[in-house]
């Protein structure tokens, strides 16, 4: 139809000199139509690729690069993968390999030796079973999600399997449909269903109360393990683990709590403040010596050590999320509807990371990125009246909200943790400060560092968190596919 219009237009031109140009345009349009028709015929006929779900196909492509199977999964294999075909053998756990765990679906992305030695799970794990699998002093790898983020959660688990950490890991599932889906995939999971979060297809962020409850459940889950002598490595499902972080974390182990950051400059993250740089760069003003500037901590990757101070922090974090109305009355938070787990986490750090003489961030020892956060400056001396302890407009000298009440709940066993003898030992006193380490931006890469600054190159990245990504969750999936991390 467009070709005819062009030809008719050419015949209607007033001058003969312009008609050759119109004929050329019509010929070009006709060539485009022929080419598009040919391409459509090729993809609808015998030359069409196998009908495989995009997730399966891209994981196959990633596995093929790593030397996995040379053929893409057939539609039948993809179907078996999506329904989580079980291998022979009962019990909660079984080893993979051979006929027991055929290489279908996303498992094609796993190297043969990983797939054969991997452990697969026929039912949800319990906290006790996970504690038995992880020795004291070692770390439990955790994530939380619901059905809305199923694909991202499976991708998180796939990379955990690549590192051989599945025996120490679990995804806490927040709705029954998601529990069933993870069991079908034979992935390690914990059943953490809550009535407020029983909306399988819903993005939790759209439910303010539910999302706040989700954050409190994070804190309670962390306490379930650190009160039993295990460290916790907690990460969001949109995090991809490229390498084992143990070597990077080892120099920071004097910290009680660690977190990733939203600092978009590796240089700023690694620069210690001097006299001329007392105001830290935006998002990165947490280095020792900074007296001003914004520090942005991201709860996408968190590490809690099994220490008294880490228990106190997790309990205070939980109280902040469950007591938002009270915070508003005390003018700690004025926009209560925006208090989520990350904001509450930041509030605890902002309260005390400059609570030192001179008002500067202070390291625990020279040339260390581990900093001291003072949250209860008066200790037991200020017990009588917390509000009266506010001696300046910023509230820098008062006790951080939730610090004392959180500790009280720990002592009284009201944090949802069952441990013989209580959540804290009889010899543990409430700390007045804790040691905190912002995780290095070079190794714990934000989306901006990984895709914008490094052009999708892995370089030193141990983990990649899909922050600073356009397009919501769909954009995150696209970015991960683009980087061959899907």
XYZ file of N, CA and C in Angstrom, residues 270-399:
390
model
N 37.329 4.758 48.676
C 38.630 4.308 49.164
C 39.508 5.443 49.661
N 38.996 6.680 49.667
C 39.780 7.840 50.083
C 39.470 8.211 51.521
N 40.488 8.265 52.348
C 40.312 8.717 53.727
C 40.302 10.240 53.761
N 39.404 10.783 54.561
C 39.228 12.235 54.600
C 40.469 12.927 55.166
N 40.774 14.067 54.594
C 41.833 14.930 55.103
C 41.191 16.249 55.531
N 42.012 17.169 55.975
C 41.491 18.447 56.432
C 40.670 19.159 55.369
N 41.140 19.052 54.084
C 40.426 19.752 53.029
C 39.207 18.972 52.524
N 38.984 17.762 53.057
C 37.849 16.968 52.592
C 37.007 16.509 53.776
N 36.736 17.439 54.660
C 35.910 17.102 55.808
C 34.468 16.844 55.395
N 34.055 17.428 54.267
C 32.724 17.170 53.731
C 32.862 16.049 52.704
N 32.349 14.893 53.046
C 32.489 13.756 52.159
C 31.625 13.878 50.919
N 32.005 13.202 49.840
C 31.200 13.232 48.611
C 29.797 12.681 48.860
N 28.859 13.087 48.056
C 27.474 12.638 48.194
C 27.390 11.125 48.178
N 26.658 10.557 49.114
C 26.444 9.125 49.318
C 27.655 8.415 49.929
N 28.827 9.048 49.926
C 30.056 8.362 50.343
C 30.678 8.971 51.592
N 29.941 9.792 52.359
C 30.520 10.532 53.476
C 30.529 9.715 54.764
N 31.056 8.509 54.685
C 31.140 7.632 55.858
C 32.578 7.264 56.196
N 33.543 7.827 55.472
C 34.931 7.479 55.726
C 35.455 8.249 56.940
N 36.390 7.670 57.690
C 36.925 8.342 58.875
C 37.425 9.743 58.561
N 37.007 10.706 59.370
C 37.400 12.096 59.173
C 36.297 12.961 58.613
N 35.311 12.362 57.955
C 34.198 13.147 57.403
C 33.353 13.737 58.528
N 33.167 15.052 58.481
C 32.322 15.729 59.463
C 30.962 16.109 58.898
N 30.834 16.035 57.598
C 29.577 16.414 56.962
C 29.454 15.665 55.644
N 28.262 15.739 55.084
C 28.010 15.044 53.821
C 27.080 13.863 54.041
N 26.460 13.435 52.951
C 25.461 12.373 53.027
C 26.105 11.002 52.857
N 25.743 10.100 53.756
C 26.187 8.704 53.671
C 24.959 7.838 53.407
N 25.008 7.026 52.355
C 23.862 6.195 51.981
C 24.239 4.727 52.083
N 23.611 4.031 53.026
C 23.874 2.606 53.227
C 22.729 1.797 52.623
N 23.088 0.709 51.965
C 22.105 -0.083 51.233
C 21.985 -1.464 51.866
N 20.758 -1.882 52.158
C 20.544 -3.167 52.822
C 20.490 -4.332 51.834
N 20.909 -4.094 50.599
C 20.937 -5.174 49.615
C 21.887 -6.287 49.991
N 23.009 -5.924 50.624
C 23.960 -6.912 51.144
C 24.304 -6.520 52.574
N 24.014 -7.410 53.510
C 24.300 -7.166 54.929
C 25.068 -8.353 55.501
N 25.955 -8.041 56.444
C 26.659 -9.103 57.166
C 26.558 -8.811 58.659
N 26.028 -9.774 59.399
C 25.917 -9.669 60.852
C 26.797 -10.737 61.481
N 27.673 -10.317 62.360
C 28.466 -11.283 63.114
C 27.720 -11.681 64.386
N 28.042 -12.845 64.899
C 27.360 -13.345 66.103
C 27.974 -12.708 67.343
N 27.783 -11.386 67.484
C 28.321 -10.648 68.627
C 27.173 -10.001 69.403
N 27.476 -9.584 70.620
C 26.469 -8.923 71.453
C 25.972 -7.642 70.799
N 26.903 -6.851 70.243
C 26.508 -5.582 69.620
C 25.650 -5.810 68.377
N 25.944 -6.865 67.603
C 25.134 -7.159 66.419
C 23.719 -7.569 66.822
N 23.594 -8.320 67.913
C 22.260 -8.682 68.423
C 21.486 -7.423 68.814
N 22.160 -6.509 69.514
C 21.502 -5.272 69.937
C 21.060 -4.455 68.734
N 21.906 -4.399 67.702
C 21.559 -3.641 66.503
C 20.342 -4.252 65.806
N 20.352 -5.575 65.602
C 19.236 -6.233 64.916
C 17.927 -6.048 65.689
N 17.999 -6.107 67.023
C 16.801 -5.923 67.842
C 16.289 -4.489 67.742
N 17.200 -3.503 67.741
C 16.790 -2.104 67.607
C 16.219 -1.843 66.217
N 16.798 -2.439 65.204
C 16.306 -2.320 63.834
C 14.861 -2.832 63.750
N 14.624 -3.951 64.400
C 13.282 -4.539 64.419
C 12.281 -3.619 65.131
N 12.681 -3.069 66.266
C 11.795 -2.186 67.027
C 11.455 -0.938 66.225
N 12.430 -0.381 65.532
C 12.177 0.811 64.716
C 11.072 0.546 63.696
N 11.096 -0.623 63.098
C 10.126 -0.939 62.058
C 8.745 -1.244 62.627
N 8.688 -1.762 63.838
C 7.406 -2.123 64.438
C 6.811 -1.011 65.275
N 7.528 0.098 65.434
C 7.054 1.176 66.311
C 7.099 2.525 65.604
N 6.692 2.554 64.349
C 6.797 3.780 63.559
C 5.959 4.907 64.142
N 4.756 4.606 64.651
C 3.895 5.648 65.222
C 4.575 6.326 66.394
N 5.226 5.536 67.234
C 5.917 6.103 68.395
C 7.096 6.960 67.948
N 7.781 6.543 66.887
C 8.892 7.343 66.379
C 8.393 8.705 65.930
N 7.229 8.731 65.301
C 6.684 9.980 64.816
C 6.374 10.931 65.970
N 5.858 10.391 67.084
C 5.548 11.209 68.248
C 6.809 11.841 68.833
N 7.930 11.115 68.764
C 9.184 11.634 69.303
C 9.969 12.442 68.273
N 9.369 12.640 67.088
C 9.982 13.450 66.029
C 11.287 12.839 65.513
N 11.377 11.518 65.595
C 12.513 10.859 64.944
C 12.229 10.710 63.448
N 10.980 10.475 63.123
C 10.571 10.298 61.736
C 9.316 11.122 61.516
N 9.307 11.966 60.506
C 8.148 12.821 60.249
C 7.281 12.261 59.128
N 7.839 11.479 58.249
C 7.066 10.895 57.148
C 7.014 9.392 57.362
N 6.151 8.972 58.262
C 6.130 7.573 58.677
C 5.843 6.614 57.537
N 5.115 7.071 56.508
C 4.756 6.147 55.441
C 5.969 5.676 54.643
N 7.097 6.346 54.761
C 8.277 5.973 53.992
C 9.318 5.214 54.815
N 8.970 4.802 55.993
C 9.930 4.063 56.820
C 9.928 2.605 56.388
N 10.952 2.206 55.657
C 11.117 0.807 55.294
C 12.371 0.282 55.964
N 12.748 -0.945 55.663
C 13.880 -1.561 56.362
C 15.178 -0.802 56.110
N 15.375 -0.301 54.883
C 16.633 0.397 54.579
C 16.705 1.755 55.272
N 15.596 2.475 55.293
C 15.592 3.783 55.953
C 15.802 3.619 57.454
N 15.136 2.638 58.053
C 15.308 2.395 59.490
C 16.747 2.001 59.801
N 17.354 1.204 58.939
C 18.756 0.806 59.096
C 19.663 2.034 59.052
N 19.417 2.917 58.083
C 20.218 4.139 57.965
C 20.037 5.055 59.164
N 18.814 5.154 59.691
C 18.572 6.036 60.832
C 19.435 5.657 62.032
N 19.586 4.357 62.266
C 20.433 3.913 63.379
C 21.888 4.319 63.167
N 22.358 4.207 61.929
C 23.750 4.568 61.641
C 23.946 6.081 61.665
N 23.034 6.815 61.046
C 23.165 8.274 61.021
C 23.149 8.853 62.436
N 22.413 8.212 63.324
C 22.316 8.731 64.688
C 23.681 8.784 65.371
N 24.524 7.779 65.140
C 25.729 7.681 65.956
C 27.060 7.598 65.246
N 27.111 7.636 63.882
C 28.425 7.436 63.258
C 29.313 8.671 63.336
N 28.718 9.827 63.700
C 29.536 11.027 63.967
C 29.396 11.467 65.421
N 28.973 10.564 66.282
C 28.766 10.868 67.703
C 30.086 10.816 68.460
N 31.052 11.619 68.009
C 32.401 11.612 68.592
C 32.868 13.048 68.796
N 33.881 13.271 69.598
C 34.425 14.632 69.770
C 34.810 15.218 68.412
N 34.356 16.418 68.155
C 34.632 17.047 66.868
C 33.601 16.723 65.814
N 32.731 15.762 66.091
C 31.656 15.445 65.150
C 32.111 14.771 63.881
N 33.230 14.058 63.917
C 33.742 13.395 62.713
C 33.590 11.888 62.825
N 33.452 11.233 61.676
C 33.460 9.767 61.637
C 34.808 9.294 62.163
N 34.783 8.284 63.044
C 36.011 7.820 63.703
C 36.187 6.326 63.495
N 37.367 5.938 63.051
C 37.654 4.520 62.828
C 38.010 3.838 64.139
N 37.854 2.521 64.171
C 38.163 1.762 65.385
C 39.668 1.658 65.622
N 40.445 1.779 64.567
C 41.908 1.782 64.666
C 42.464 2.526 63.461
N 43.721 2.977 63.496
C 44.273 3.760 62.388
C 44.204 3.018 61.056
N 43.880 3.758 60.014
C 43.837 3.263 58.638
C 42.871 2.106 58.446
N 41.805 2.116 59.181
C 40.782 1.077 59.033
C 39.491 1.709 58.549
N 38.743 1.003 57.692
C 37.451 1.508 57.249
C 36.334 1.079 58.199
N 36.669 0.316 59.226
C 35.690 -0.043 60.256
C 35.529 1.155 61.188
N 34.294 1.624 61.368
C 34.057 2.834 62.140
C 33.258 2.517 63.406
N 33.356 3.411 64.376
C 32.639 3.258 65.641
C 31.341 4.063 65.585
N 30.234 3.414 65.941
C 28.923 4.072 65.948
C 28.420 4.091 67.392
N 28.312 5.294 67.972
C 27.892 5.448 69.359
C 26.400 5.732 69.390
N 25.627 4.808 69.912
C 24.166 4.938 69.894
C 23.565 5.186 71.272
N 24.352 5.017 72.326
C 23.838 5.214 73.683
C 24.912 5.930 74.490
N 25.141 7.235 74.200
C 26.272 7.951 74.805
C 26.264 7.962 76.318
N 25.084 8.012 76.940
C 25.019 8.118 78.392
C 24.929 6.782 79.087
N 24.771 5.715 78.308
C 24.696 4.400 78.916
C 23.557 4.326 79.915
N 23.790 3.697 81.034
C 22.757 3.543 82.058
C 22.438 4.851 82.759
N 23.324 5.860 82.615
C 23.081 7.135 83.289
C 21.858 7.852 82.728
N 21.528 7.576 81.462
C 20.388 8.256 80.863
C 19.132 7.421 80.867
N 19.087 6.385 81.666
C 17.969 5.449 81.645
C 16.657 6.090 82.068
N 16.710 7.083 82.960
C 15.488 7.614 83.547
C 14.584 8.294 82.529
N 15.153 9.129 81.705
C 14.317 9.873 80.767
C 15.051 10.022 79.440
N 14.649 9.211 78.478
C 15.332 9.205 77.185
C 15.148 10.532 76.460
N 13.919 11.070 76.498
C 13.662 12.300 75.771
C 14.454 13.469 76.347
N 14.640 13.486 77.644
C 15.378 14.588 78.274
C 16.847 14.561 77.914
N 17.313 13.461 77.342
C 18.724 13.360 76.981
C 19.047 14.093 75.688
N 18.029 14.602 75.004
C 18.268 15.324 73.755
C 18.783 16.724 74.071
N 20.095 16.958 73.836
C 20.697 18.220 74.238
C 20.977 19.151 73.057
N 20.691 18.706 71.861
C 20.843 19.599 70.728
C 19.774 19.264 69.696
N 19.661 20.126 68.695
C 18.572 19.990 67.728
C 18.662 18.689 66.938
N 19.871 18.212 66.691
C 20.027 16.992 65.891
C 19.807 15.735 66.710
N 19.753 15.854 67.996
C 19.564 14.686 68.844
C 20.781 13.800 68.911
N 21.967 14.363 68.703
C 23.176 13.546 68.621
C 23.550 12.922 69.956
N 23.077 13.536 71.076
C 23.506 13.030 72.375
C 22.450 12.199 73.077
N 21.327 11.975 72.428
C 20.339 11.122 73.037
C 20.521 9.689 72.540
N 19.902 8.776 73.217
C 20.015 7.378 72.845
C 19.212 7.110 71.574
